[in-house]
CSV table of C-alpha atoms and ligand atoms in Angstrom, one decimal:
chain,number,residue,atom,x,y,z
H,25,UNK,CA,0.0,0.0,0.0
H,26,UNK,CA,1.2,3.6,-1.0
H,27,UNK,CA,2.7,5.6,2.0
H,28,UNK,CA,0.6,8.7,2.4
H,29,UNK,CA,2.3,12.3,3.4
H,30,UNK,CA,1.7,14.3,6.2
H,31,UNK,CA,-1.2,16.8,5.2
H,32,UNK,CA,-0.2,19.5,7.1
H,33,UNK,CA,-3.4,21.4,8.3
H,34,UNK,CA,-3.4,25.3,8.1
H,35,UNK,CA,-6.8,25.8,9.7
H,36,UNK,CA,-5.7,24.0,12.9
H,37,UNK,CA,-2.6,25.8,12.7
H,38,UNK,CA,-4.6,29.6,12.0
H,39,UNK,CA,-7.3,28.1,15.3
H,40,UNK,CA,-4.0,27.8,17.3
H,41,UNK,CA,-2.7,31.5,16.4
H,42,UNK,CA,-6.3,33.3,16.7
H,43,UNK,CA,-7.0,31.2,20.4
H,44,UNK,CA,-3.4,32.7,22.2
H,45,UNK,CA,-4.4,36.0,20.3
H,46,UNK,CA,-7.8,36.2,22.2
H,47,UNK,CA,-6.2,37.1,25.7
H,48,UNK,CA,-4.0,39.7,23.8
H,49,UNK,CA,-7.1,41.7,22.1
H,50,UNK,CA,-8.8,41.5,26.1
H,51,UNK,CA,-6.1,42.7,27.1
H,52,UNK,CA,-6.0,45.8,24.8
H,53,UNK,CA,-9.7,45.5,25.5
H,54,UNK,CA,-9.2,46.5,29.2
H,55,UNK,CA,-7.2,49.7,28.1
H,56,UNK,CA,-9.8,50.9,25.7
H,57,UNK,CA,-8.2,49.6,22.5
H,58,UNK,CA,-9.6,47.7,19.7
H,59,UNK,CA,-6.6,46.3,16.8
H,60,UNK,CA,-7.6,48.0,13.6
H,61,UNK,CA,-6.6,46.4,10.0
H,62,UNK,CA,-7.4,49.0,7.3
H,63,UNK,CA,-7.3,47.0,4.1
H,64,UNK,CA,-7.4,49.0,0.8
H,65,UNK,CA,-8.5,47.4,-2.6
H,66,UNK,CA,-8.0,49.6,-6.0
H,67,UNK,CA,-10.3,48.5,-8.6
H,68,UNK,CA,-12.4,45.3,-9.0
H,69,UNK,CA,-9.8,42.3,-9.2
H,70,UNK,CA,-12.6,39.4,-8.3
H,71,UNK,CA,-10.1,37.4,-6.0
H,72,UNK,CA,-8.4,40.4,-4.6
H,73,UNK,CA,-12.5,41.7,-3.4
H,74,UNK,CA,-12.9,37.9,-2.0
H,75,UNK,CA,-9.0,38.3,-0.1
H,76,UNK,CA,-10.1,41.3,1.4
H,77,UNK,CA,-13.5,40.5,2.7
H,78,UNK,CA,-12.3,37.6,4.3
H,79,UNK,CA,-9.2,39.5,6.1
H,80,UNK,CA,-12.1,42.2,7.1
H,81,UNK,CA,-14.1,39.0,8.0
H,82,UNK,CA,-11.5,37.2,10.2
H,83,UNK,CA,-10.5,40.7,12.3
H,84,UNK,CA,-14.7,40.8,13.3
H,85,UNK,CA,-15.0,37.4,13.9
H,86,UNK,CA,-12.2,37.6,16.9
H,87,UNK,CA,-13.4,41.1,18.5
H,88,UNK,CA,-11.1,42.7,16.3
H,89,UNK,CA,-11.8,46.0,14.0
H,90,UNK,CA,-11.6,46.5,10.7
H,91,UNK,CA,-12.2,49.4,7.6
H,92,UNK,CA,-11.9,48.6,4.2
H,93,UNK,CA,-11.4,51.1,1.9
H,94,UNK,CA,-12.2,50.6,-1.6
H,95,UNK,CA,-10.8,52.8,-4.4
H,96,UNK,CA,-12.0,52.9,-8.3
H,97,UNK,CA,-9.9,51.3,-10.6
H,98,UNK,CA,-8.7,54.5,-12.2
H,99,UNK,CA,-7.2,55.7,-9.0
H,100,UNK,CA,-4.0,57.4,-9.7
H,101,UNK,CA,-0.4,56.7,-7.6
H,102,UNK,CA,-1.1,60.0,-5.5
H,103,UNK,CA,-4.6,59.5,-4.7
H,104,UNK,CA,-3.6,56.1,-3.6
H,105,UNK,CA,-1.0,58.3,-1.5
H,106,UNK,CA,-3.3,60.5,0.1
H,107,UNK,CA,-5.6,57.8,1.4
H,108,UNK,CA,-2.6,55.7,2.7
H,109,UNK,CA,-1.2,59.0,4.2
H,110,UNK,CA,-4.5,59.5,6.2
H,111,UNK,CA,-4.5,56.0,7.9
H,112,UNK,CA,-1.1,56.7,8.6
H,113,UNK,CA,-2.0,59.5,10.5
H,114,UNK,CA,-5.4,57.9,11.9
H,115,UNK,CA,-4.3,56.6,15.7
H,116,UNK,CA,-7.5,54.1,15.5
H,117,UNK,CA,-5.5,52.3,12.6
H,118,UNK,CA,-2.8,50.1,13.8
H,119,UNK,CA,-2.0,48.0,10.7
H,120,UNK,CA,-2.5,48.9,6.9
H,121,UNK,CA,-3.1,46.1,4.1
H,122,UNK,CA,-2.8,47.1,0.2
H,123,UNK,CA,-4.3,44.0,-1.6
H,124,UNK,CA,-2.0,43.2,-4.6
H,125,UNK,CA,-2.2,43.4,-7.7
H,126,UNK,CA,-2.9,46.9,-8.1
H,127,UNK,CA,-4.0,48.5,-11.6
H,128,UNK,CA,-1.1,49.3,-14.0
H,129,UNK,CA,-0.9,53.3,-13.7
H,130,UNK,CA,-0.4,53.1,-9.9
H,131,UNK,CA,3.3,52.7,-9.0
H,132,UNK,CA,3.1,50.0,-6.5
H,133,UNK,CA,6.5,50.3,-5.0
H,134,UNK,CA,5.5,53.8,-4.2
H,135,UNK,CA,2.7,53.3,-2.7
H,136,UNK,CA,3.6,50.3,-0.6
H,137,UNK,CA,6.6,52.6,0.5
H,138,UNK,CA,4.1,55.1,1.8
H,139,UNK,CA,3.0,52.9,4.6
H,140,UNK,CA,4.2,53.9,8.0
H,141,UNK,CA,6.4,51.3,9.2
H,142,UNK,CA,4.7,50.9,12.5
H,143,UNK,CA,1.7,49.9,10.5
H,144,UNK,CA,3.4,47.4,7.6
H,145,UNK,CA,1.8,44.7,9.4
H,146,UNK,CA,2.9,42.5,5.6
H,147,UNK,CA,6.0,43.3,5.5
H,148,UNK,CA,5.4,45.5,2.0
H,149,UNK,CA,7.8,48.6,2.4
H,150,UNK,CA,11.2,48.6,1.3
H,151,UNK,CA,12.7,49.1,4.8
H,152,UNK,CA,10.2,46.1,6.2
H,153,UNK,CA,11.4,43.6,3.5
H,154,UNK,CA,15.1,45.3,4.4
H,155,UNK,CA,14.6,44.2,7.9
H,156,UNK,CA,12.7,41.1,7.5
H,157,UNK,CA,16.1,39.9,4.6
H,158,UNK,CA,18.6,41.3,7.9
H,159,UNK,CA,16.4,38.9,10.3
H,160,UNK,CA,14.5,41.3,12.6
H,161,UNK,CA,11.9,42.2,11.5
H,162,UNK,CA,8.4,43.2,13.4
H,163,UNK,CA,6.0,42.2,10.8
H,164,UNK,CA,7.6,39.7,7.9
H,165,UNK,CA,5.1,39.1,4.9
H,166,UNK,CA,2.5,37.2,6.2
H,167,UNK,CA,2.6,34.5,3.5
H,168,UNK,CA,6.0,33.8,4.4
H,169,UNK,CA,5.8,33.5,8.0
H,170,UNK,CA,3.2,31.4,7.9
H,171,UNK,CA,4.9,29.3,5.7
H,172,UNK,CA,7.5,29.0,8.2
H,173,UNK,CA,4.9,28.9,11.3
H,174,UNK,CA,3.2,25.9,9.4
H,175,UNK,CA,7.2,24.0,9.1
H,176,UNK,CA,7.5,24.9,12.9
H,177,UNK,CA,4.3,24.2,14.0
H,178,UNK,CA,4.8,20.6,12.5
H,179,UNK,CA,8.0,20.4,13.9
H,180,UNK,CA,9.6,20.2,10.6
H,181,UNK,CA,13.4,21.2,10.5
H,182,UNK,CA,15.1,23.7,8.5
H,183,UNK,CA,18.1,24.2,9.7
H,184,UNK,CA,20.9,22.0,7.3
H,185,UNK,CA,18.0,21.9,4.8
H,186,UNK,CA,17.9,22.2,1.2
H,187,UNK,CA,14.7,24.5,0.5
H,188,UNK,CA,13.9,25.1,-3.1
H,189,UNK,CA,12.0,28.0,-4.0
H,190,UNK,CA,9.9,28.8,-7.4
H,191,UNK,CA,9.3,32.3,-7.6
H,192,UNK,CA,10.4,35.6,-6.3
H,193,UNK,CA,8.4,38.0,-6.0
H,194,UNK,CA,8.8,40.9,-3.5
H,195,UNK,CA,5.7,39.3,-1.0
H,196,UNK,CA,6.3,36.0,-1.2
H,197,UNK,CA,9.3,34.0,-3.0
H,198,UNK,CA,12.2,36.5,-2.0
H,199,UNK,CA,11.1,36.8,1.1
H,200,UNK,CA,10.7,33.4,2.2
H,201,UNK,CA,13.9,32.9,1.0
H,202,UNK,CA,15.5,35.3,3.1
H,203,UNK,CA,13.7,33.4,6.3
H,204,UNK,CA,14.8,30.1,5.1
H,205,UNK,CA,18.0,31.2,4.8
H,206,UNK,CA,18.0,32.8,8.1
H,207,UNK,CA,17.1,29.7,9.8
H,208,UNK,CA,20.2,28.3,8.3
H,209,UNK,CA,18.3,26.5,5.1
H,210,UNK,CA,20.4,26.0,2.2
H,211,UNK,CA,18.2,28.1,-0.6
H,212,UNK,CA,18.1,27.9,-4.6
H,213,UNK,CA,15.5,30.4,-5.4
H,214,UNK,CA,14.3,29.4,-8.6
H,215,UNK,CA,11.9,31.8,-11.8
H,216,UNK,CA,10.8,32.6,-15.0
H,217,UNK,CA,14.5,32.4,-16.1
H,218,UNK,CA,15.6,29.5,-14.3
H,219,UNK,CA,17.0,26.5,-16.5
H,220,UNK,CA,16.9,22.7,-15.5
H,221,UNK,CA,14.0,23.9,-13.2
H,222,UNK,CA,12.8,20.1,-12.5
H,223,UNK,CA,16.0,18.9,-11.8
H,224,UNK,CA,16.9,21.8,-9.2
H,225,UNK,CA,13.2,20.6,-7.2
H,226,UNK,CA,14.5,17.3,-7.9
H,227,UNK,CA,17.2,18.4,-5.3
H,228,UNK,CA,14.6,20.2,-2.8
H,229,UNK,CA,14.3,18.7,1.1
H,230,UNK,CA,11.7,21.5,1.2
H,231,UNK,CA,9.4,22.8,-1.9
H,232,UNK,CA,7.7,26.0,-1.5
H,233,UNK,CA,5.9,26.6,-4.7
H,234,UNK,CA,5.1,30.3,-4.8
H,235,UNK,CA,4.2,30.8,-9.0
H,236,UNK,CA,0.9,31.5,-9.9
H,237,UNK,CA,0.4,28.8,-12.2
H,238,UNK,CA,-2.2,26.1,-10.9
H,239,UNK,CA,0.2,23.1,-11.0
H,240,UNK,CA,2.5,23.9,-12.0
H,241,UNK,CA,5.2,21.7,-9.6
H,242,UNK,CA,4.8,18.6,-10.9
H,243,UNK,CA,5.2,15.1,-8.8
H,244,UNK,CA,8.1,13.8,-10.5
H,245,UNK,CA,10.1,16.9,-9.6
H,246,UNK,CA,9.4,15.7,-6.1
H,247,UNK,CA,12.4,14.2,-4.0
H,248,UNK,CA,10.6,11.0,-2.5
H,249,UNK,CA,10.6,11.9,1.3
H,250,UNK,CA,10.3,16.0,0.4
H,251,UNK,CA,7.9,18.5,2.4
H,252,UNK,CA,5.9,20.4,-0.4
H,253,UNK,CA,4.0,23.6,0.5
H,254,UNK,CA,1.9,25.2,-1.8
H,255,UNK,CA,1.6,29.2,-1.2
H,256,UNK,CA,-0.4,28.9,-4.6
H,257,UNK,CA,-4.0,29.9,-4.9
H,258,UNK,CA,-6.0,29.8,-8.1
H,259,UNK,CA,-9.0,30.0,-9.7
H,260,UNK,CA,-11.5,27.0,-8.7
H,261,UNK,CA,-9.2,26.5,-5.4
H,262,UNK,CA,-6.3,25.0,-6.8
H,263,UNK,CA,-2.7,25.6,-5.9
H,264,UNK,CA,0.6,25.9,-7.6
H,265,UNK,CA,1.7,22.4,-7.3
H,266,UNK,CA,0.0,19.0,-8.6
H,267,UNK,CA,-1.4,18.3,-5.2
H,268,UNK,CA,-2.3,14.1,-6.1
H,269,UNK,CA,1.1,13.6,-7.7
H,270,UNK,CA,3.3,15.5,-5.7
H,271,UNK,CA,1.4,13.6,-2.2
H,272,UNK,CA,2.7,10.1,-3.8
H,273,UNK,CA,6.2,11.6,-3.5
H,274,UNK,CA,6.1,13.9,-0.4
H,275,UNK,CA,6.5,13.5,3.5
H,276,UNK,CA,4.5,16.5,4.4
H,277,UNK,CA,2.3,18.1,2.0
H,278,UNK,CA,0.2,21.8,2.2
H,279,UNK,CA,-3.4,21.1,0.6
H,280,UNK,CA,-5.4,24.1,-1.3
H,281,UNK,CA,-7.8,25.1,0.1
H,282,UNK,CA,-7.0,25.2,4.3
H,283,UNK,CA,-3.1,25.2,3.8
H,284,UNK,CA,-1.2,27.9,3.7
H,285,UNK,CA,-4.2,30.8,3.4
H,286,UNK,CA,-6.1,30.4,6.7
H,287,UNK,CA,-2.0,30.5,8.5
H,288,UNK,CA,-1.1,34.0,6.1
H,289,UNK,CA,-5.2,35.4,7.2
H,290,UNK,CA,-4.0,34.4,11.4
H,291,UNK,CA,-0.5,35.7,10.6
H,292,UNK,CA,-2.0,39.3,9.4
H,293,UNK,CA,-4.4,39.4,12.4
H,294,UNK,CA,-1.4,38.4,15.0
H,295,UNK,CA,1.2,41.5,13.1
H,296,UNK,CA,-2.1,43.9,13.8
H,297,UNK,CA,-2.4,42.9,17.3
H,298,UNK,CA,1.3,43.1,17.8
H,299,UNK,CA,0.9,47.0,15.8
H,300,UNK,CA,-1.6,47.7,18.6
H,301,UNK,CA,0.2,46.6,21.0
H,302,UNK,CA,3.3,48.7,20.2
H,303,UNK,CA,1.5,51.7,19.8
H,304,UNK,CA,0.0,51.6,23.3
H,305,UNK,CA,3.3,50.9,24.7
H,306,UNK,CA,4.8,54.1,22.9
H,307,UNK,CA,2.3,56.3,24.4
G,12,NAP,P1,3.8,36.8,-8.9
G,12,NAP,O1,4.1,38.1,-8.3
G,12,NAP,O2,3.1,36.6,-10.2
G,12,NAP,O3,5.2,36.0,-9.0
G,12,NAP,C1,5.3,34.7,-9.6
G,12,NAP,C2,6.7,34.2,-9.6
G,12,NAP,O4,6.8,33.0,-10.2
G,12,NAP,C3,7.7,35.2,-10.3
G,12,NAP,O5,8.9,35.3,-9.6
G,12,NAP,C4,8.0,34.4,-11.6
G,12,NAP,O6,9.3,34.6,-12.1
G,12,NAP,C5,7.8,33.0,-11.2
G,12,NAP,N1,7.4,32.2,-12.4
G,12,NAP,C6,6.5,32.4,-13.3
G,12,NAP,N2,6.5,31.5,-14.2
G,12,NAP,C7,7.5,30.6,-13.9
G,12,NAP,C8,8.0,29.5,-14.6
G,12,NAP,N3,7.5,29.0,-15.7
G,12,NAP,N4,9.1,28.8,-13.9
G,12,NAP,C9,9.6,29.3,-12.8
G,12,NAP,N5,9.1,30.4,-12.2
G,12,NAP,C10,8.1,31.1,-12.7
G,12,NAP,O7,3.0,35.9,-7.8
G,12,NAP,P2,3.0,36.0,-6.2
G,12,NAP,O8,2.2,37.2,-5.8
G,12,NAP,O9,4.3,35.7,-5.6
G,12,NAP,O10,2.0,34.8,-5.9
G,12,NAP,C11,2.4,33.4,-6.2
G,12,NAP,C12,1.2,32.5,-5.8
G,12,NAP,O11,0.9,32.6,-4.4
G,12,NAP,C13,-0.1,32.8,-6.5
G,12,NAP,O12,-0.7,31.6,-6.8
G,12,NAP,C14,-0.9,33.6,-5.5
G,12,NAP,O13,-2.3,33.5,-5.7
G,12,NAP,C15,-0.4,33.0,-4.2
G,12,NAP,N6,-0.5,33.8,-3.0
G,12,NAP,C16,-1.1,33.2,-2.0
G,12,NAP,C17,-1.2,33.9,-0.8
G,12,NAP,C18,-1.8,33.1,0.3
G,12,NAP,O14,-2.2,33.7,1.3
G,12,NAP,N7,-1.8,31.8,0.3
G,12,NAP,C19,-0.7,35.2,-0.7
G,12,NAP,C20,-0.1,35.8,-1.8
G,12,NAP,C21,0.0,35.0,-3.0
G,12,NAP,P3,9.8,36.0,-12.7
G,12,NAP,O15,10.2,36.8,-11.4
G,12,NAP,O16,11.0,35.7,-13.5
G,12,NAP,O17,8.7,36.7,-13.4
């Protein structure tokens, strides 16, 4: 009979997170303070709408606040700017949330960079990606660290590891590199570019797949024994890698839906009450 991998289980990892976050938000509670996410969505992106109800969702359902601000989809880079500016300034606000993709005209960079540092609860701005690559960072991405919460949580080890990493964008593949590396994995960080792609994953102890493409990672790139987790999420709730084929070869496997999301939605929520947090103790 087949072996079957460990499915590792991100909503019982996200229950875990939200539960020792309860006794934080009563305490802010007792001071007067509620944890405020502001999330902002530019334009009509169907899955971006759906990421950002359920972040605005998940902050109510724990006693948590949350505003969403919703912007037309011919906003321009400085308008963006002004609105990010106010929350900035707005002491009810302790963490700030731009939903990417954002149209083309806006200059995302800019905007990202705009948000107060005390309030880049994802790890977006320049200097929070800078701190989060140096290793001490408040708020990493949240996709990331909850890729890494999930390895912990399940006890998986890192350290002496060889993690292989397809993509690398600025919220999810670089960074996640950068932590892996920090905790002493051995990192190929893999893209569009990359030649013999198959045969690096071939190499992989650890597989974050972190493309885009639903299925892309394919289960003969998979080491037998290999921990595969899937930061992908597609249309009709499929993830990045070929979740049947890649299980025959894997240890430990993410599934898609209730892998890595419901850990990156707790992750946001636990960076907004650490934000809160911070901001009483610097008054
Ligand atoms: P992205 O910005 O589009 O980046 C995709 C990366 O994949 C790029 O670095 C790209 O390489 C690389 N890539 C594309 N085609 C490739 C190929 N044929 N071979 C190797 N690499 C290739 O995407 P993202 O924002 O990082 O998101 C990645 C996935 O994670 C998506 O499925 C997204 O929905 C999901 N996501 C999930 C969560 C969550 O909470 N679970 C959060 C954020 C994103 P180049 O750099 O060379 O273009």
């Amino acid at each position: 009979m087949e072996k079957q991998p460990l499915i590792l289980d991100g909503n019982r990892v996200a229950d875990r997170i939200k539960e020792r976050l309860k006794t934080r938000i009563g305490r802010l509670a007792e001071r007067g303070i509620v944890p405020c996410l502001a999330t902002i969505l530019v334009g009509d992106h169907p899955s971006s709408a759906t990421y950002v109800k359920m972040k605005g969702n998940a902050c109510r359902r724990l006693g948590m606040e949350s505003t969403a601000v919703h912007l037309p989809q011919s906003t321009a880079t400085e308008e963006l700017i002004a609105k990010i500016r106010e929350l900035n300034e707005n002491p009810q606000v302790h963490g700030i949330l731009l939903q990417h993709p954002v149209p083309p005209q806006i200059d995302e960079r800019a905007a990202f960079d705009a948000i107060d540092i005390g309030k880049d609860v994802d790890g977006v701005t320049t200097l929070g990606f800078a701190r989060n690559a140096f290793g001490f960072a408040h708020y990493p991405s949240c996709t990331p660290a909850a890729i890494l919460a999930m390895l912990d949580d399940y006890r998986i080890p890192i350290e002496g590891r060889h993690a292989v990493v397809v993509g690398r964008s600025p919220i999810l593949g670089k960074p996640v590199s950068a932590m892996l590396l920090n905790r002493n994995a051995t990192v190929t960080v893999c893209h569009s570019r990359t030649t013999g792609l198959a045969d690096l994953v071939r190499l992989a102890d650890i597989v974050v797949a972190a493309v885009g493409k639903p299925k892309f990672v394919q289960g003969e790139w998979i080491k037998p024994g290999a921990v595969v987790m899937d930061a992908g999420y597609n249309e009709g709730n499929v993830g990045d890698v070929d979740y049947e084929a890649c299980a025959r070869n894997a240890s430990a496997i993410t599934p898609v839906p209730g892998g890595v999301g419901p850990v990156t939605i707790a992750t946001l929520l636990k960076h907004t009450v650490e934000a809160a947090e911070r901001a009483v103790s610097a008054d």
